[in-house]
Amino acid sequence: MLIRRPPDIRESEVTDEGLYISRRQFIRRAAAAGAGLGLAATASPLAACGSDAGASSLAVQDDELTPYDVVTGYNNFYEFGTGKDDPAQNAHTLKTRPWAVTVEGECNKPGVYDIEDLLKRYPGEERIYRLRCVEAWSMVIPWLGFPLSDFINDLEPTSRARFVEFRTLYDPEQMPGQRRAVLDWPYVEGLRMDEAMHPLTLLSVGLYGEMLPNQNGAPIRLVVPWKYGFKSIKSIVSLRFTREMPRTSWAQQAPNEYGFYANVNPEVEHPRWSQARERRLGEFRRRETLMFNGYAEQVAHLYEGMDLRTNY
Amino acid sequence: MNVERRTSNAERRRARRWVERSVRGSIFLLALVPLVRIAVQGFTGGLGGNPIEEMLHRTGWWALAFLILTLSVTPARRLTRIGWLVKLRRMLGLYAFFYATVHFAVYVGVDQFFAWDYILEDIGERPYITVGFTALLILAPLAATSTKRMIKRLGGRRWNRLHRLVYIAAALGVLHFLWLVKADIREPVIFGAILATLLGYRLAAGPYKRLARLKWFGNSRLSIREAEEQGR
């Protein structure tokens, strides 16, 4: 078992906490003001974030941020209940420290990786992504995190690794929703290796410039912005490189509705929700859903030659 | 002696009528509370991150709840032997239709904002919407024939037969709810279990013979009020 102990970050890289907090408040207020007035809250919050962690060029530039209260108050996280406000109410029972991610399978560097070490090793950056839920609502969220590919590169997957499988914590004491067999716990998600290595794919540890609130998948979660939200697994405790396609939770639960790929696709019908349009939370009128959630330019090549109707 | 008895009977009837009226009035007002709450919370931002969805869910929930309450009246009446409870049935049924209509109106006018292409596609292709819409279509003629005049015009037997459709509407309503939820089927299953119990009770208890003999609504010479008095 290998536990990495990278050097601590330099003093100069750490923002003074007072300054940090005031900056966060500014961002939130600016975003709220933008939302309230119906203005595009682009320039000010983005500029402020940019000064901090180096905003990625991959971030969405033209979309208004979803207010913090909505991002942290309207969640699908069945481990804490199936109502949208259940996670915000119940997730306080989750203990996010100590926390470790176990790495197994087809790689040269399996082991147990402590969350603190991951945070020190991989510099966070701000990524503003659209999040599209299969239930036809969407948000725009300023995530903090690092590319999954950075982590994977260090784990040295072997040539036999074709998929990455992720697991959420299973602990009904901390996650009361797991006391009922709503899903086959623990929650499992997976990506093909090329999807996992894509520069858009993020391991997130925060949002709106602060640590991830528990209801958003603390302390570490996946964010895959061109896929339906359920792919972006929360509170990850294990990562496994596999040869076989992982048996992911929702695809197990209702295989006719949810596939392994779950790419946002307005043309592939879902028996319950039209995927052609979505409601951006905070907006009144529905808007057209974009192919790959608007990230077609970056990711469409991953699926060339694939029938996206059968590989939904 | 005889006179005294008559007055006490009249007093008793008056007292009973007062109880009836208060109960009906209270239920009429109470039934509006969910709608008022939704409206107030809607204006004050109390409906969470997705208020339109919340409005849809709550109005739908109450439509189903009122449908179940409507179907509980007859068993409650038979078990308690309080005949005038039947007078609540129409009001509860109309509230079920009212909430179902608000539910549909929110879906068409707010959620979809009159995007008829998408609405028609939803109704045609998404099973849970198909059955929900069917339930509403079934409830409409029941609401339209709920007046005393329509009962008389149709005649009791035909009216009764028509209004048996309410069972189908309720079952479709439960199915609508069941097919909507992704994984947590607890609530629709509870609704379904209550509905099954209410239907099972009717099958087990058999027809209400005493009322049938009185030709409940069947005798056109018998006014509803008289029939209700006798059925008590």
XYZ file of C-alpha atoms in Angstrom:
544
model
C 0.000 0.000 0.000
C 1.351 3.338 -1.043
C 0.403 6.634 0.515
C 1.863 9.605 -1.220
C 3.207 12.440 0.855
C 3.875 15.234 -1.572
C 5.576 18.404 -0.320
C 3.338 21.004 1.206
C 2.324 23.882 -0.970
C 4.433 26.976 -0.610
C 3.331 29.716 1.748
C 3.124 32.168 -1.151
C 0.518 30.031 -2.874
C -1.881 30.150 0.030
C -4.376 32.959 0.043
C -4.858 34.772 3.292
C -8.095 33.475 4.716
C -9.685 36.839 5.365
C -8.987 37.930 1.850
C -10.227 34.602 0.547
C -13.512 34.814 2.405
C -14.201 38.365 1.354
C -13.506 37.391 -2.216
C -15.970 34.500 -1.921
C -18.620 36.805 -0.564
C -18.016 39.180 -3.411
C -18.382 36.398 -5.958
C -21.557 35.142 -4.420
C -23.082 38.563 -4.119
C -22.121 39.433 -7.643
C -23.627 36.220 -8.917
C -26.778 36.720 -6.883
C -27.093 40.285 -8.086
C -26.656 39.142 -11.653
C -29.276 36.470 -11.215
C -31.668 38.839 -9.503
C -31.459 41.452 -12.199
C -31.567 38.897 -14.943
C -28.191 40.058 -16.181
C -25.436 37.816 -17.338
C -23.290 37.514 -14.233
C -20.241 36.876 -16.287
C -17.579 39.481 -16.000
C -17.305 40.118 -12.286
C -17.471 36.627 -10.791
C -15.416 35.083 -13.532
C -12.768 37.726 -13.265
C -12.657 37.263 -9.525
C -12.369 33.505 -9.845
C -9.785 33.862 -12.511
C -7.437 35.738 -10.251
C -7.594 32.869 -7.846
C -7.027 29.504 -9.393
C -6.478 30.218 -13.035
C -9.847 29.832 -14.685
C -9.737 27.218 -17.357
C -10.201 28.073 -20.991
C -12.609 25.144 -21.015
C -15.029 26.976 -18.784
C -18.375 28.184 -20.018
C -18.066 31.893 -20.643
C -21.510 33.076 -21.619
C -23.866 31.387 -19.167
C -25.196 32.903 -16.006
C -24.238 31.074 -12.844
C -26.988 29.235 -11.004
C -27.389 30.844 -7.578
C -25.426 29.213 -4.758
C -28.590 28.432 -2.790
C -30.032 26.471 -5.689
C -26.778 24.630 -6.413
C -26.563 23.552 -2.783
C -30.272 23.187 -2.043
C -31.643 21.226 -4.992
C -29.779 17.960 -5.301
C -30.179 14.386 -6.404
C -28.136 12.441 -3.885
C -30.270 9.458 -2.946
C -27.838 8.430 -0.229
C -29.474 11.222 1.775
C -33.051 10.796 0.575
C -34.901 11.002 -2.697
C -36.416 14.461 -2.283
C -34.549 17.321 -3.892
C -34.127 19.106 -0.563
C -33.320 15.949 1.413
C -29.542 16.046 0.794
C -29.235 19.623 2.046
C -31.129 18.632 5.179
C -29.559 15.245 5.861
C -26.013 15.317 4.525
C -24.572 16.830 7.706
C -24.132 13.274 9.002
C -21.440 12.616 6.405
C -17.911 12.754 7.834
C -15.551 13.921 5.138
C -12.374 13.680 7.206
C -10.501 11.426 7.382
C -11.210 10.355 3.812
C -9.291 8.268 1.368
C -9.721 7.034 -2.169
C -8.735 3.437 -2.762
C -7.191 2.748 -6.159
C -7.281 -0.793 -7.502
C -7.193 -2.778 -10.695
C -5.177 -2.488 -13.854
C -2.579 0.066 -12.839
C 0.979 0.218 -11.494
C 0.217 2.447 -8.533
C -2.685 0.964 -6.623
C -3.083 2.139 -3.064
C -4.967 4.278 -0.634
C -4.771 7.973 -1.395
C -5.602 10.376 1.376
C -7.811 13.310 0.427
C -5.425 15.820 2.006
C -2.600 14.496 -0.118
C -4.696 14.726 -3.263
C -5.602 18.321 -2.427
C -1.954 19.200 -1.940
C -0.705 17.364 -4.960
C -3.180 18.610 -7.556
C -3.657 22.344 -7.820
C -7.295 23.324 -7.994
C -8.706 25.331 -10.819
C -12.064 26.911 -11.377
C -14.235 25.356 -14.070
C -17.626 26.752 -14.887
C -19.650 23.945 -16.378
C -23.210 23.342 -17.388
C -24.801 20.444 -15.509
C -27.692 18.752 -17.271
C -29.823 16.308 -15.307
C -31.662 13.515 -17.100
C -34.802 14.931 -15.452
C -34.573 17.842 -17.896
C -33.316 20.564 -15.589
C -29.910 22.166 -15.672
C -27.555 24.423 -13.758
C -24.328 26.324 -14.355
C -21.851 25.651 -11.574
C -18.418 27.102 -10.815
C -16.584 23.985 -9.742
C -13.192 23.829 -8.119
C -11.119 20.793 -8.919
C -8.458 19.180 -11.014
C -8.525 17.093 -14.184
C -9.103 13.412 -13.525
C -6.406 12.763 -16.131
C -3.753 14.319 -13.855
C -4.559 11.768 -11.173
C -4.865 8.874 -13.605
C -1.517 9.653 -15.231
C 0.146 9.330 -11.856
C -1.571 5.990 -11.237
C -0.027 4.557 -14.412
C -2.872 2.426 -15.737
C -1.732 -0.580 -17.746
C -2.687 -1.239 -21.349
C -5.364 -3.618 -20.096
C -7.271 -0.812 -18.398
C -10.228 0.023 -20.628
C -12.612 1.518 -18.085
C -12.536 3.303 -14.763
C -15.097 2.361 -12.160
C -15.976 4.708 -9.294
C -17.774 3.963 -6.076
C -19.507 6.150 -3.527
C -19.081 5.528 0.171
C -21.361 2.842 1.557
C -22.202 3.604 5.164
C -25.884 3.658 6.161
C -24.891 5.283 9.460
C -23.585 8.337 7.667
C -25.838 8.038 4.644
C -29.344 7.379 5.954
C -30.791 7.010 2.463
C -28.850 3.768 2.117
C -31.011 2.167 4.787
C -33.656 1.715 2.104
C -32.950 -0.311 -1.010
C -33.926 2.456 -3.413
C -30.827 1.629 -5.437
C -28.419 -1.277 -5.233
C -25.881 0.370 -2.928
C -23.145 1.412 -3.149
C -23.570 3.770 -6.063
C -21.307 2.795 -8.956
C -20.371 4.834 -11.996
C -17.854 4.401 -14.740
C -16.154 5.954 -17.733
C -14.323 4.610 -20.713
C -10.606 5.398 -20.434
C -10.672 8.028 -23.173
C -13.615 9.724 -21.463
C -11.817 9.628 -18.142
C -8.693 11.122 -19.703
C -10.565 13.894 -21.482
C -9.446 17.339 -20.308
C -13.036 18.330 -19.479
C -13.427 15.503 -16.973
C -12.921 16.896 -13.528
C -12.456 15.614 -10.025
C -14.162 18.343 -8.062
C -13.447 19.245 -4.467
C -15.287 22.539 -4.254
C -17.772 24.941 -5.771
C -18.287 28.687 -5.616
C -14.757 28.935 -4.272
C -15.351 26.877 -1.166
C -15.054 23.257 -0.125
C -17.783 21.045 -1.545
C -20.842 21.089 0.689
C -21.720 17.536 1.731
C -24.913 17.528 -0.321
C -22.881 18.208 -3.454
C -20.700 15.138 -3.015
C -17.995 16.092 -0.532
C -15.144 15.648 -0.236
C -14.435 14.585 -3.820
C -16.679 13.919 -6.777
C -16.602 13.458 -10.496
C -17.880 16.079 -12.955
C -18.425 15.016 -16.556
C -20.212 17.967 -18.107
C -21.287 16.395 -21.401
C -23.104 13.533 -19.669
C -26.305 13.466 -17.654
C -25.747 14.395 -14.044
C -26.047 10.901 -12.632
C -22.697 10.017 -14.245
C -20.987 12.580 -12.023
C -20.676 10.326 -9.000
C -20.376 11.899 -5.558
C -18.356 11.206 -2.389
C -15.962 8.841 -4.138
C -14.104 6.238 -2.053
C -12.844 3.946 -4.751
C -11.474 4.049 -8.250
C -10.765 0.855 -10.153
C -9.255 0.285 -13.570
C -11.080 -2.539 -15.291
C -11.132 -4.466 -18.511
C -14.903 -4.902 -18.414
C -17.503 -2.182 -18.684
C -18.546 -1.309 -15.126
C -22.072 -2.203 -14.080
C -23.258 1.281 -13.275
C -26.083 1.885 -10.811
C -28.765 3.496 -12.935
C -28.101 1.247 -15.903
C -28.715 -1.658 -13.508
C -31.809 -0.073 -12.049
C -33.559 0.654 -15.358
C -31.519 -0.535 -18.345
C -34.128 0.626 -20.841
C -33.857 4.184 -19.555
C -30.235 4.698 -18.592
C -27.234 3.453 -20.484
C -23.565 3.347 -19.658
C -22.692 6.341 -21.808
C -25.554 8.662 -20.819
C -24.328 11.440 -23.065
C -26.593 14.452 -23.160
C -28.404 14.001 -26.434
C -31.572 15.891 -27.372
C -32.287 13.406 -30.136
C -32.407 10.270 -28.050
C -35.804 10.050 -26.439
C -36.314 9.041 -22.877
C -39.550 7.324 -21.839
C -40.210 9.896 -19.137
C -38.591 13.162 -20.033
C -38.263 14.743 -23.402
C -34.545 15.411 -23.692
C -35.063 17.972 -26.430
C -35.437 20.817 -23.963
C -34.467 21.614 -20.421
C -35.273 24.098 -17.715
C -32.256 26.033 -16.567
C -33.062 26.510 -12.904
C -33.989 30.115 -12.303
C -35.363 30.563 -15.802
C -39.007 30.421 -16.731
C -38.997 29.212 -20.317
C -37.409 25.930 -21.260
C -34.420 26.117 -23.538
C -33.204 23.792 -26.255
C -30.832 21.116 -25.020
C -27.535 21.109 -26.891
C -25.820 18.009 -28.224
C -23.331 16.761 -25.621
C -24.656 19.568 -23.431
C -22.896 22.089 -25.651
C -19.513 20.353 -25.500
C -19.815 18.618 -28.885
C -16.791 20.403 -30.250
C -14.616 18.957 -27.507
C -16.050 15.451 -27.147
C -17.945 14.391 -30.279
C -14.831 12.697 -31.673
C -14.878 10.225 -28.776
C -18.022 8.676 -30.195
C -17.307 8.735 -33.918
C -18.752 5.734 -35.646
C -20.871 4.797 -32.653
C -24.630 4.556 -32.872
C -25.687 6.893 -30.098
C -29.236 5.574 -30.194
C -28.211 2.124 -29.090
C -25.298 3.384 -26.969
C -27.397 5.812 -24.977
C -96.838 14.660 24.218
C -97.018 14.226 20.503
C -96.376 17.893 19.924
C -93.389 17.920 22.215
C -91.903 14.980 20.425
C -92.346 16.664 17.101
C -90.529 19.785 18.257
C -87.641 17.825 19.691
C -87.397 15.976 16.395
C -87.337 19.248 14.557
C -84.706 20.591 16.904
C -82.618 17.532 16.446
C -82.889 17.866 12.709
C -81.914 21.503 12.916
C -78.916 20.655 15.096
C -77.873 17.942 12.700
C -78.169 20.266 9.764
C -75.999 22.774 11.604
C -73.308 20.125 12.168
C -73.510 19.097 8.538
C -73.175 22.637 7.331
C -70.222 23.403 9.570
C -68.443 20.228 8.540
C -69.049 20.893 4.875
C -68.011 24.519 5.214
C -64.834 23.629 7.061
C -63.871 20.975 4.551
C -64.574 23.371 1.702
C -62.135 25.882 3.204
C -59.549 23.324 4.303
C -59.438 21.903 0.799
C -58.262 25.278 -0.471
C -55.350 25.447 1.947
C -52.897 23.460 -0.226
C -53.560 25.741 -3.185
C -53.169 28.886 -1.111
C -49.920 27.556 0.331
C -48.552 26.783 -3.119
C -49.493 30.271 -4.310
C -48.023 32.035 -1.282
C -44.816 30.002 -1.336
C -44.590 30.485 -5.065
C -44.554 34.247 -4.633
C -42.169 34.210 -1.683
C -39.643 31.794 -3.169
C -40.612 28.994 -0.804
C -40.934 26.284 -3.432
C -37.241 25.460 -3.683
C -34.865 25.479 -6.608
C -37.356 24.266 -9.178
C -40.643 25.917 -8.220
C -42.496 24.881 -11.374
C -41.741 21.221 -10.779
C -42.750 21.635 -7.140
C -46.067 23.178 -8.180
C -46.696 20.270 -10.523
C -45.841 17.691 -7.917
C -47.974 19.244 -5.203
C -51.073 19.883 -7.298
C -50.845 16.342 -8.656
C -50.404 14.909 -5.189
C -53.492 16.711 -3.942
C -55.576 15.686 -6.943
C -54.794 12.080 -6.111
C -55.349 12.627 -2.400
C -58.800 14.130 -3.014
C -59.673 11.295 -5.340
C -58.783 8.820 -2.590
C -60.785 10.855 -0.057
C -63.752 10.857 -2.415
C -63.596 7.103 -2.674
C -63.337 6.824 1.113
C -66.725 8.425 1.672
C -68.877 5.400 0.946
C -66.883 2.972 3.112
C -66.710 5.591 5.877
C -70.438 6.027 5.646
C -71.117 2.349 5.865
C -68.754 1.832 8.745
C -69.917 4.819 10.779
C -73.555 4.676 9.668
C -73.520 8.439 9.299
C -75.611 8.837 6.213
C -75.114 12.487 5.457
C -71.389 11.943 4.821
C -72.469 11.297 1.263
C -72.974 14.996 0.931
C -69.200 15.443 1.187
C -68.576 13.135 -1.704
C -69.449 15.506 -4.495
C -67.406 18.326 -2.980
C -64.354 16.117 -2.516
C -64.724 14.729 -6.016
C -64.966 18.202 -7.480
C -61.855 19.222 -5.557
C -60.029 16.214 -7.029
C -61.032 17.429 -10.469
C -60.122 20.985 -9.546
C -56.588 20.065 -8.432
C -56.140 17.798 -11.450
C -57.159 20.704 -13.688
C -54.785 23.113 -11.963
C -52.077 20.444 -12.273
C -52.696 20.171 -16.014
C -52.959 23.947 -16.422
C -49.594 24.439 -14.698
C -48.099 21.801 -16.966
C -49.483 23.375 -20.144
C -49.239 27.044 -19.299
C -46.238 27.296 -17.020
C -44.048 24.211 -17.379
C -44.401 23.885 -21.157
C -45.522 27.463 -21.822
C -48.048 26.331 -24.437
C -45.482 24.500 -26.563
C -48.194 22.347 -28.108
C -45.818 20.259 -30.200
C -44.042 19.095 -27.106
C -47.241 18.735 -25.111
C -48.809 16.498 -27.737
C -45.611 14.481 -27.975
C -45.590 14.068 -24.198
C -49.211 12.940 -24.107
C -48.720 10.535 -26.979
C -45.325 9.096 -26.223
C -44.593 9.284 -22.542
C -46.642 6.586 -20.824
C -46.935 8.340 -17.489
C -48.284 11.455 -19.166
C -50.594 9.400 -21.374
C -52.242 7.756 -18.383
C -52.355 10.986 -16.388
C -54.051 12.807 -19.215
C -56.491 9.929 -19.661
C -57.397 10.160 -15.979
C -58.153 13.856 -16.404
C -60.283 13.156 -19.488
C -62.262 10.612 -17.468
C -62.795 12.994 -14.573
C -64.134 15.788 -16.778
C -67.533 14.246 -17.623
C -67.886 13.089 -14.017
C -67.428 16.650 -12.822
C -69.821 17.910 -15.496
C -72.554 15.497 -14.387
C -72.144 16.133 -10.697
C -75.073 18.480 -10.311
C -78.416 17.372 -8.952
C -79.975 18.279 -12.255
C -77.641 16.051 -14.195
C -78.257 13.194 -11.778
C -81.962 13.524 -12.398
C -81.530 13.905 -16.092
C -79.371 10.833 -16.444
C -81.356 8.774 -13.994
C -79.741 7.149 -11.030
C -78.710 3.907 -12.592
C -77.032 5.442 -15.614
C -75.443 8.102 -13.451
C -74.056 5.473 -11.118
C -72.711 3.438 -13.965
C -71.010 6.499 -15.466
C -69.512 7.503 -12.167
C -68.000 4.089 -11.637
C -65.345 5.395 -14.041
C -63.872 7.190 -11.066
C -62.191 3.924 -10.059
C -60.403 3.799 -13.397
C -59.406 7.441 -13.104
C -57.984 6.851 -9.632
C -56.067 3.766 -10.762
C -54.634 5.693 -13.704
C -53.719 8.518 -11.357
C -51.738 6.131 -9.173
C -50.067 4.672 -12.261
C -49.219 8.206 -13.434
C -47.446 8.822 -10.130
C -45.762 5.404 -10.088
C -44.344 5.785 -13.583
C -43.138 9.281 -12.852
C -40.844 8.445 -9.951
C -37.384 7.212 -10.778
C -36.646 4.785 -8.005
C -38.364 5.707 -4.768
C -41.816 4.230 -5.325
C -42.892 4.475 -1.696
C -45.496 7.215 -2.047
C -47.267 5.922 -5.167
C -47.288 2.456 -3.636
C -48.969 3.828 -0.507
C -51.572 5.586 -2.664
C -52.051 2.346 -4.585
C -52.450 0.313 -1.422
C -55.098 2.681 -0.056
C -56.943 2.612 -3.356
C -56.793 -1.193 -3.472
C -58.135 -1.352 0.086
C -61.027 0.937 -0.783
C -61.916 -1.085 -3.863
C -61.432 -4.349 -1.988
C -63.785 -3.158 0.709
C -66.469 -2.500 -1.857
C -66.075 -5.941 -3.377
C -66.074 -7.637 0.018
C -68.972 -5.662 1.447
C -71.155 -6.072 -1.596
C -73.697 -3.556 -2.842
C -75.349 -1.239 -0.402
C -78.636 -3.126 -0.408
C -80.611 -0.824 1.795
C -79.993 2.077 -0.488
C -80.507 -0.001 -3.559
C -83.942 -0.984 -2.302
C -84.752 2.654 -1.787
C -83.835 3.250 -5.405
C -81.269 5.744 -4.267
C -81.334 8.135 -7.157
C -83.378 5.916 -9.371
C -86.828 7.042 -8.431
C -87.396 10.280 -10.202
C -90.281 11.107 -7.890
C -87.946 10.973 -4.946
C -85.913 14.131 -4.515
C -82.270 13.777 -3.652
C -82.875 15.271 -0.262
C -85.644 12.796 0.456
C -83.504 9.958 -0.749
C -80.678 11.137 1.476
C -83.004 11.441 4.452
C -84.313 7.958 3.919
C -80.912 6.510 3.253
C -79.655 7.797 6.565
